[in-house]
């Protein structure tokens, strides 16, 4: 699709040498049709595919290569999201996820960088054809988040229904349902249990957040564990044992010290001590390597990278430097657009 659009752009550019402006439409029309037709992936039935898409691997620090935290699971013909940070809907479209098959969004916790894209994911999928409700599942406070989104978009929905009502579009399903999950002990709470798919929420240790969750996914005879934001967590260790894949946040201490010193020198108002405080509530690459070795997993996949490094080999290699001294399994640094088959 991208190659087709590039070819068409070149055609238009060349056509500009000999066409007058009133003659452009016949040349532009095929591109318009191609762009619209290319959007059909949004509603396609993914069938028996079982895949993960990393639709956001960054952190609150803006980086054009890495959007806010977002992980998509395609299973049983449905799309499930784990967090939806800034830029989530754009990345889902860019990487051709079947967004109109969205079924649920699971929140690990309510930090802004994990929820700032929720409204547009819900609104955009509804506006472009989603005809079923989507549940926003998360810790206590999730209902308040969704109520806030409803309030912000109230005028938008009211105006749009002047046009869309004739098509039978239901505004009630745009921001339909919040499901709050309370996990008060070391056990997991089942949030999805259907043939071929089971998802459980469990507590992790993200200091200052009483309710911060990881998720354990059992699908396609595989077990995938998603950490959410956490320091080294004994409870995560418990739930990750025996998993086929551990998807975990990661902070590179050395890089963060450089970032802190640079910000302090720039007069940004962000001190090195704030950077140190941030580091205390996440898992360093060194601690993560130890945890992964203890779980005896075969594949560790790093996401929500702090700081959000460029997606180039030297940066990835530097980020995970020395981790292989403790963890001997497969080690992958995720990037926006990474697909993993299960």
Coordinates of C-alpha atoms in Angstrom, one line a residue:
X1 CA 0.0 0.0 0.0
X2 CA 2.8 2.5 0.9
X3 CA 4.7 1.6 -2.3
X4 CA 1.5 2.2 -4.3
X5 CA 1.0 5.6 -2.7
X6 CA 4.6 6.5 -3.3
X7 CA 4.3 5.6 -7.0
X8 CA 1.2 7.7 -7.4
X9 CA 2.8 10.7 -5.7
X10 CA 5.6 10.4 -8.2
X11 CA 3.1 10.2 -11.0
X12 CA 1.4 13.4 -9.8
X13 CA 4.7 15.2 -9.5
X14 CA 5.6 14.4 -13.0
X15 CA 2.1 15.2 -14.3
X16 CA 2.5 18.7 -12.9
X17 CA 5.0 19.4 -15.6
X18 CA 2.4 19.2 -18.4
X19 CA -1.1 19.4 -16.8
X20 CA -3.0 22.6 -16.1
X21 CA -4.7 22.7 -12.7
X22 CA -8.1 22.0 -14.1
X23 CA -6.9 18.7 -15.6
X24 CA -5.6 17.2 -12.3
X25 CA -8.7 15.4 -11.2
X26 CA -8.4 12.3 -13.5
X27 CA -4.8 11.9 -12.2
X28 CA -5.7 12.3 -8.6
X29 CA -8.8 10.1 -8.6
X30 CA -6.9 6.8 -8.6
X31 CA -4.9 7.9 -5.6
X32 CA -8.1 8.8 -3.7
X33 CA -9.6 5.4 -4.5
X34 CA -6.4 3.7 -3.5
X35 CA -6.3 5.5 -0.1
X36 CA -9.9 4.7 0.6
X37 CA -9.6 1.1 -0.5
X38 CA -6.4 0.8 1.6
X39 CA -8.4 1.6 4.7
X40 CA -10.4 -1.6 4.3
X41 CA -7.9 -3.4 6.5
X42 CA -9.6 -1.6 9.4
X43 CA -12.7 -3.8 9.2
X44 CA -11.2 -6.9 7.7
X45 CA -11.7 -10.2 9.6
X46 CA -8.2 -11.3 10.8
X47 CA -9.6 -14.9 11.0
X48 CA -7.4 -17.3 12.9
X49 CA -4.5 -14.9 13.2
X50 CA -3.0 -14.7 16.7
X51 CA -0.4 -11.8 16.7
X52 CA 0.9 -9.0 18.9
X53 CA 1.5 -5.5 17.5
X54 CA 3.7 -3.1 19.4
X55 CA 1.8 0.1 18.6
X56 CA 3.7 2.3 21.1
X57 CA 7.1 1.6 22.7
X58 CA 8.1 5.0 24.1
X59 CA 7.7 7.0 27.3
X60 CA 6.3 10.5 28.2
X61 CA 9.4 12.0 26.6
X62 CA 8.3 12.8 23.0
X63 CA 10.1 10.8 20.3
X64 CA 8.9 10.6 16.7
X65 CA 10.0 7.0 16.4
X66 CA 8.2 5.8 19.5
X67 CA 4.6 6.6 20.5
X68 CA 3.2 6.2 24.0
X69 CA 2.7 2.8 25.5
X70 CA 0.4 0.6 23.5
X71 CA 0.3 -3.2 22.8
X72 CA -2.3 -4.8 20.6
X73 CA -3.3 -8.5 20.6
X74 CA -5.2 -10.0 17.7
X75 CA -6.9 -13.2 18.7
X76 CA -10.2 -15.0 17.7
X77 CA -11.0 -12.3 15.1
X78 CA -10.9 -9.5 17.8
X79 CA -8.5 -6.8 18.7
X80 CA -7.5 -6.1 22.3
X81 CA -5.4 -3.2 23.5
X82 CA -3.2 -3.0 26.6
X83 CA -2.8 0.7 27.3
X84 CA -3.3 3.4 24.7
X85 CA -0.8 6.2 25.0
X86 CA -0.4 9.3 22.9
X87 CA -0.5 8.4 19.2
X88 CA -2.1 5.0 19.6
X89 CA -4.8 5.3 17.0
X90 CA -2.4 6.7 14.4
X91 CA 0.0 3.8 14.9
X92 CA -2.8 1.2 14.7
X93 CA -3.9 2.7 11.4
X94 CA -0.3 3.0 10.2
X95 CA 0.5 -0.6 10.9
X96 CA -2.8 -1.8 9.5
X97 CA -4.4 -3.3 12.6
X98 CA -8.1 -4.3 12.2
X99 CA -9.2 -1.4 14.4
X100 CA -12.9 -1.9 13.8
X101 CA -12.6 -5.3 15.5
X102 CA -11.6 -3.6 18.8
X103 CA -13.2 -5.5 21.7
X104 CA -11.5 -4.2 24.9
X105 CA -8.9 -1.8 26.1
X106 CA -7.0 -2.9 29.3
X107 CA -5.3 -0.3 31.4
X108 CA -2.3 -1.2 33.5
X109 CA -2.7 2.0 35.6
X110 CA -3.9 5.6 35.1
X111 CA -0.7 7.4 34.4
X112 CA -1.3 10.0 31.6
X113 CA 1.2 8.4 29.2
X114 CA -0.8 5.1 29.3
X115 CA -4.3 6.6 28.9
X116 CA -3.8 9.8 26.8
X117 CA -4.7 8.0 23.5
X118 CA -7.8 6.2 24.9
X119 CA -10.3 8.8 23.8
X120 CA -9.2 8.9 20.2
X121 CA -9.0 5.1 19.9
X122 CA -12.6 4.9 21.1
X123 CA -13.9 7.9 19.1
X124 CA -12.0 7.1 15.9
X125 CA -13.1 3.5 15.7
X126 CA -16.7 4.5 16.4
X127 CA -16.7 7.4 13.9
X128 CA -15.3 5.1 11.1
X129 CA -17.7 2.3 11.5
X130 CA -17.4 0.4 14.8
X131 CA -21.0 -0.8 15.6
X132 CA -20.4 -2.7 18.9
X133 CA -19.5 -1.5 22.4
X134 CA -15.9 -1.6 23.7
X135 CA -15.1 -2.1 27.3
X136 CA -12.4 0.0 29.0
X137 CA -11.0 -2.3 31.7
X138 CA -8.7 -1.1 34.4
X139 CA -8.1 -0.4 38.1
X140 CA -10.3 1.7 40.3
X141 CA -10.7 5.2 38.8
X142 CA -11.3 3.8 35.2
X143 CA -14.9 4.8 35.4
X144 CA -14.0 8.4 36.2
X145 CA -11.6 8.4 33.3
X146 CA -14.3 7.3 30.9
X147 CA -16.8 9.8 32.4
X148 CA -14.2 12.6 31.8
X149 CA -13.9 11.5 28.1
X150 CA -17.6 11.5 27.7
X151 CA -17.8 15.0 29.1
X152 CA -15.0 16.3 26.8
X153 CA -16.6 14.8 23.7
X154 CA -20.2 15.6 24.5
X155 CA -20.5 18.6 22.1
X156 CA -18.6 16.7 19.4
X157 CA -21.0 13.8 19.5
X158 CA -24.0 16.1 19.7
X159 CA -22.9 17.9 16.5
X160 CA -21.9 14.8 14.6
X161 CA -25.3 13.1 15.2
X162 CA -27.0 15.8 13.1
X163 CA -25.3 14.1 10.2
X164 CA -24.8 10.6 11.4
X165 CA -28.2 9.9 12.9
X166 CA -29.7 9.2 9.5
X167 CA -27.3 6.3 9.1
X168 CA -28.5 4.7 12.4
X169 CA -25.2 5.5 14.1
X170 CA -25.5 5.0 17.9
X171 CA -23.5 7.6 19.9
X172 CA -24.0 5.5 23.1
X173 CA -21.4 3.0 21.8
X174 CA -18.7 5.6 21.2
X175 CA -17.6 5.6 24.9
X176 CA -19.7 2.8 26.1
X177 CA -18.5 0.9 29.2
X178 CA -15.9 1.0 32.0
X179 CA -15.1 -2.1 33.9
X180 CA -13.2 -1.5 37.1
X181 CA -11.1 -4.4 38.4
X182 CA -9.8 -4.5 42.0
X183 CA -6.9 -6.8 42.8
X184 CA -6.1 -6.5 46.5
X185 CA -3.8 -9.5 47.0
X186 CA -1.1 -11.5 45.3
X187 CA -3.6 -13.6 43.2
X188 CA -4.8 -12.7 39.8
X189 CA -8.3 -11.7 38.7
X190 CA -9.7 -13.1 35.5
X191 CA -10.9 -10.3 33.1
X192 CA -11.5 -12.4 30.0
X193 CA -12.3 -16.1 29.9
X194 CA -13.5 -17.5 26.6
X195 CA -12.6 -20.4 24.4
X196 CA -9.0 -19.9 23.3
X197 CA -8.3 -16.8 25.3
X198 CA -7.9 -16.1 29.0
X199 CA -6.6 -12.8 30.4
X200 CA -5.8 -12.2 34.1
X201 CA -4.8 -9.0 35.9
X202 CA -2.4 -9.1 38.8
X203 CA -0.7 -6.5 41.0
X204 CA 2.7 -5.1 40.3
X205 CA 4.8 -2.6 42.3
X206 CA 4.7 0.9 40.7
X207 CA 5.4 3.0 43.8
X208 CA 2.8 5.7 44.6
X209 CA 0.2 3.8 42.7
X210 CA -1.9 1.5 44.9
X211 CA -3.4 -0.2 41.9
X212 CA -1.0 -0.9 39.1
X213 CA -1.4 -4.1 37.1
X214 CA 0.3 -6.5 34.8
X215 CA -1.6 -8.9 32.6
X216 CA -1.2 -12.6 31.9
X217 CA -2.5 -13.8 28.5
X218 CA -3.1 -17.4 27.7
X219 CA -3.7 -17.7 23.9
X220 CA -2.8 -20.1 21.1
X221 CA -1.3 -22.5 23.6
X222 CA 1.1 -19.7 24.7
X223 CA 1.5 -17.7 27.8
X224 CA 2.4 -14.0 27.4
X225 CA 2.9 -11.8 30.4
X226 CA 2.8 -8.0 30.2
X227 CA 4.4 -6.1 33.1
X228 CA 2.9 -2.7 33.0
X229 CA 4.9 -0.1 34.9
X230 CA 6.7 -1.6 37.8
X231 CA 9.9 -1.9 39.8
X232 CA 11.4 -5.4 40.3
X233 CA 8.2 -7.2 41.4
X234 CA 8.1 -10.6 43.2
X235 CA 4.5 -10.9 42.3
X236 CA 5.3 -10.4 38.6
X237 CA 8.0 -13.0 39.0
X238 CA 5.4 -15.4 40.4
X239 CA 2.9 -14.9 37.5
X240 CA 5.6 -14.8 34.8
X241 CA 7.2 -18.2 35.7
X242 CA 6.6 -20.6 32.8
X243 CA 5.6 -17.9 30.3
X244 CA 6.6 -18.2 26.7
X245 CA 7.1 -14.5 26.4
X246 CA 7.6 -11.7 29.0
X247 CA 6.9 -8.2 27.7
X248 CA 8.5 -5.8 30.2
X249 CA 9.1 -2.1 30.6
X250 CA 12.8 -1.2 30.9
X251 CA 14.9 1.8 32.1
X252 CA 18.6 2.2 31.2
X253 CA 20.2 3.8 34.2
X254 CA 23.3 5.1 32.4
X255 CA 21.2 6.7 29.6
X256 CA 18.9 8.3 32.2
X257 CA 21.8 9.9 34.0
X258 CA 22.9 11.4 30.7
X259 CA 19.4 12.6 30.1
X260 CA 19.1 14.1 33.6
X261 CA 22.4 15.9 33.3
X262 CA 21.5 17.3 29.9
X263 CA 18.1 18.5 31.1
X264 CA 19.7 20.2 34.1
X265 CA 22.3 22.0 32.0
X266 CA 19.6 23.1 29.5
X267 CA 17.7 25.1 32.2
X268 CA 14.5 23.1 31.5
X269 CA 13.5 23.2 35.1
X270 CA 13.8 19.4 35.3
X271 CA 16.5 18.5 37.9
X272 CA 18.7 15.4 38.0
X273 CA 17.0 14.4 41.2
X274 CA 13.7 14.2 39.4
X275 CA 15.3 11.8 36.9
X276 CA 16.5 9.7 39.9
X277 CA 13.0 9.6 41.3
X278 CA 11.7 8.4 37.9
X279 CA 14.3 5.7 37.9
X280 CA 13.1 4.5 41.3
X281 CA 9.6 3.5 40.1
X282 CA 10.7 1.5 37.0
X283 CA 12.8 -1.6 36.4
X284 CA 16.5 -1.1 35.3
X285 CA 17.8 -3.3 32.6
X286 CA 20.2 -4.9 35.1
X287 CA 17.3 -5.8 37.5
X288 CA 15.2 -6.9 34.6
X289 CA 17.9 -9.3 33.4
X290 CA 18.0 -10.9 36.9
X291 CA 14.2 -11.2 37.0
X292 CA 14.0 -12.8 33.6
X293 CA 16.7 -15.3 34.5
X294 CA 14.7 -16.2 37.6
X295 CA 11.5 -16.8 35.6
X296 CA 13.3 -19.2 33.3
X297 CA 11.4 -17.7 30.3
X298 CA 12.8 -18.2 26.8
X299 CA 12.0 -14.8 25.4
X300 CA 12.2 -11.3 27.0
X301 CA 10.9 -8.4 25.0
X302 CA 11.6 -4.9 26.2
X303 CA 9.1 -2.0 25.6
X304 CA 8.1 1.3 27.2
X305 CA 11.8 2.2 26.9
X306 CA 13.1 4.9 29.3
X307 CA 14.6 7.0 27.8
X308 CA 12.9 6.4 24.4
X309 CA 15.9 5.6 22.2
X310 CA 16.1 5.9 18.4
X311 CA 15.3 2.7 16.5
X312 CA 18.8 2.0 15.3
X313 CA 21.0 -0.9 16.1
X314 CA 23.7 1.0 18.1
X315 CA 21.0 2.5 20.3
X316 CA 19.3 -0.8 20.9
X317 CA 22.6 -2.6 21.6
X318 CA 23.7 0.1 24.1
X319 CA 20.3 -0.1 25.8
X320 CA 20.6 -3.8 26.6
X321 CA 24.4 -3.8 27.1
X322 CA 25.4 -6.5 29.7
X323 CA 21.9 -7.9 30.1
X324 CA 23.0 -11.1 28.4
X325 CA 25.5 -11.7 31.2
X326 CA 22.5 -12.5 33.5
X327 CA 19.8 -13.6 31.0
X328 CA 20.7 -16.2 28.5
X329 CA 17.4 -16.4 26.6
X330 CA 16.2 -14.5 23.5
X331 CA 16.3 -10.8 24.1
X332 CA 14.4 -8.3 21.9
X333 CA 14.1 -4.5 22.0
X334 CA 10.6 -3.7 20.7
X335 CA 9.9 -0.9 18.2
X336 CA 6.7 0.8 16.9
X337 CA 5.4 -1.5 14.2
X338 CA 6.9 -4.8 15.5
X339 CA 4.6 -7.7 14.9
X340 CA 5.1 -11.0 16.8
X341 CA 3.3 -14.2 15.7
X342 CA 2.0 -16.4 18.5

